[in-house]
PDB file of C-alpha atoms in Angstrom:
ATOM      1  CA  MET A   1      10.890 149.867 108.858  1.00 67.00           C
ATOM      2  CA  LEU A   2      13.263 148.282 111.435  1.00 77.00           C
ATOM      3  CA  GLN A   3      16.395 149.348 111.200  1.00 88.00           C
ATOM      4  CA  PRO A   4      20.115 147.214 111.197  1.00 85.00           C
ATOM      5  CA  THR A   5      22.096 146.828 114.506  1.00 93.00           C
ATOM      6  CA  GLU A   6      25.024 146.392 114.719  1.00 92.00           C
ATOM      7  CA  VAL A   7      25.510 142.906 114.130  1.00 93.00           C
ATOM      8  CA  ASP A   8      24.263 142.842 111.442  1.00 93.00           C
ATOM      9  CA  ILE A   9      26.251 145.732 109.767  1.00 94.00           C
ATOM     10  CA  GLN A  10      29.131 143.603 111.103  1.00 95.00           C
ATOM     11  CA  ILE A  11      28.050 140.700 109.412  1.00 96.00           C
ATOM     12  CA  GLU A  12      26.854 142.597 105.964  1.00 96.00           C
ATOM     13  CA  VAL A  13      30.511 143.892 106.000  1.00 97.00           C
ATOM     14  CA  ALA A  14      32.073 140.221 106.538  1.00 97.00           C
ATOM     15  CA  VAL A  15      29.988 138.731 103.525  1.00 97.00           C
ATOM     16  CA  LEU A  16      31.078 141.628 101.568  1.00 97.00           C
ATOM     17  CA  LYS A  17      34.923 141.424 102.644  1.00 98.00           C
ATOM     18  CA  ASN A  18      34.158 137.469 102.163  1.00 97.00           C
ATOM     19  CA  ARG A  19      33.193 138.600  98.246  1.00 97.00           C
ATOM     20  CA  LEU A  20      36.447 141.109  97.865  1.00 97.00           C
ATOM     21  CA  ASP A  21      38.762 138.451  98.451  1.00 97.00           C
ATOM     22  CA  HIS A  22      36.674 135.440  95.783  1.00 97.00           C
ATOM     23  CA  ILE A  23      36.827 138.789  93.444  1.00 98.00           C
ATOM     24  CA  ASP A  24      40.728 139.413  93.883  1.00 97.00           C
ATOM     25  CA  GLU A  25      41.423 135.592  93.939  1.00 97.00           C
ATOM     26  CA  SER A  26      39.916 134.767  91.200  1.00 98.00           C
ATOM     27  CA  ILE A  27      41.193 138.684  89.230  1.00 98.00           C
ATOM     28  CA  HIS A  28      45.150 136.751  89.932  1.00 98.00           C
ATOM     29  CA  GLY A  29      44.235 134.000  88.533  1.00 97.00           C
ATOM     30  CA  ILE A  30      43.031 135.676  85.300  1.00 98.00           C
ATOM     31  CA  ARG A  31      45.899 137.761  85.460  1.00 98.00           C
ATOM     32  CA  GLU A  32      48.253 134.776  85.688  1.00 98.00           C
ATOM     33  CA  GLN A  33      46.694 132.397  82.731  1.00 98.00           C
ATOM     34  CA  ILE A  34      46.757 136.113  80.458  1.00 98.00           C
ATOM     35  CA  GLU A  35      50.875 135.989  80.885  1.00 98.00           C
ATOM     36  CA  GLU A  36      50.916 132.295  80.299  1.00 98.00           C
ATOM     37  CA  VAL A  37      48.814 133.277  77.378  1.00 98.00           C
ATOM     38  CA  GLU A  38      51.338 135.963  76.308  1.00 98.00           C
ATOM     39  CA  GLN A  39      54.111 133.487  77.145  1.00 98.00           C
ATOM     40  CA  ARG A  40      52.887 131.297  74.501  1.00 98.00           C
ATOM     41  CA  VAL A  41      51.902 133.492  71.850  1.00 98.00           C
ATOM     42  CA  MET A  42      55.312 135.063  71.904  1.00 98.00           C
ATOM     43  CA  ARG A  43      57.351 131.402  71.479  1.00 98.00           C
ATOM     44  CA  LEU A  44      54.636 131.156  68.787  1.00 98.00           C
ATOM     45  CA  GLU A  45      56.136 134.223  66.890  1.00 98.00           C
ATOM     46  CA  ARG A  46      59.354 133.169  67.659  1.00 98.00           C
ATOM     47  CA  THR A  47      58.662 130.135  65.925  1.00 98.00           C
ATOM     48  CA  THR A  48      56.600 131.169  63.107  1.00 98.00           C
ATOM     49  CA  TYR A  49      59.667 133.828  62.187  1.00 97.00           C
ATOM     50  CA  MET A  50      62.304 131.034  62.225  1.00 97.00           C
ATOM     51  CA  LEU A  51      59.915 128.890  60.116  1.00 97.00           C
ATOM     52  CA  LEU A  52      59.212 131.938  57.694  1.00 97.00           C
ATOM     53  CA  GLY A  53      62.808 132.776  57.359  1.00 96.00           C
ATOM     54  CA  GLY A  54      63.931 128.887  56.574  1.00 95.00           C
ATOM     55  CA  LEU A  55      60.908 128.502  53.730  1.00 96.00           C
ATOM     56  CA  ILE A  56      62.734 132.274  52.384  1.00 95.00           C
ATOM     57  CA  LEU A  57      65.919 129.845  52.607  1.00 94.00           C
ATOM     58  CA  LEU A  58      64.357 127.063  50.829  1.00 94.00           C
ATOM     59  CA  GLN A  59      62.818 129.194  48.301  1.00 95.00           C
ATOM     60  CA  ALA A  60      66.167 130.981  47.563  1.00 94.00           C
ATOM     61  CA  MET A  61      68.247 127.935  47.577  1.00 93.00           C
ATOM     62  CA  PRO A  62      68.693 127.214  43.638  1.00 92.00           C
ATOM     63  CA  PHE A  63      69.246 130.826  43.131  1.00 91.00           C
ATOM     64  CA  ILE A  64      72.002 130.678  45.449  1.00 89.00           C
ATOM     65  CA  GLN A  65      73.410 127.617  44.066  1.00 89.00           C
ATOM     66  CA  GLU A  66      72.985 128.632  40.423  1.00 90.00           C
ATOM     67  CA  MET A  67      74.726 132.423  41.504  1.00 88.00           C
ATOM     68  CA  PHE A  68      77.565 129.871  42.938  1.00 87.00           C
ATOM     69  CA  SER A  69      78.181 128.071  40.046  1.00 89.00           C
ATOM     70  CA  THR A  70      78.245 130.717  37.641  1.00 87.00           C
ATOM     71  CA  LEU A  71      81.239 132.363  39.719  1.00 80.00           C
ATOM     72  CA  PRO A  72      84.394 131.449  38.302  1.00 79.00           C
ATOM     73  CA  SER A  73      86.948 129.094  40.135  1.00 66.00           C
TER      74      SER A  73
END
């Protein structure tokens, strides 16, 4: 069986380093995408809570108006 030469080993190491660089770039890109999605989710959460608060206020508005109308002037 043939033993790999020094040049063969250097070529294989270069190929593996190149693959590792591509994997690192992909991981970096995926991390950035995850961070962007997290930011979007946080904005959606804030908007949802604001809308929910507004709906609760609208639901309670007739009761609040009735309370103020029954107060003595």
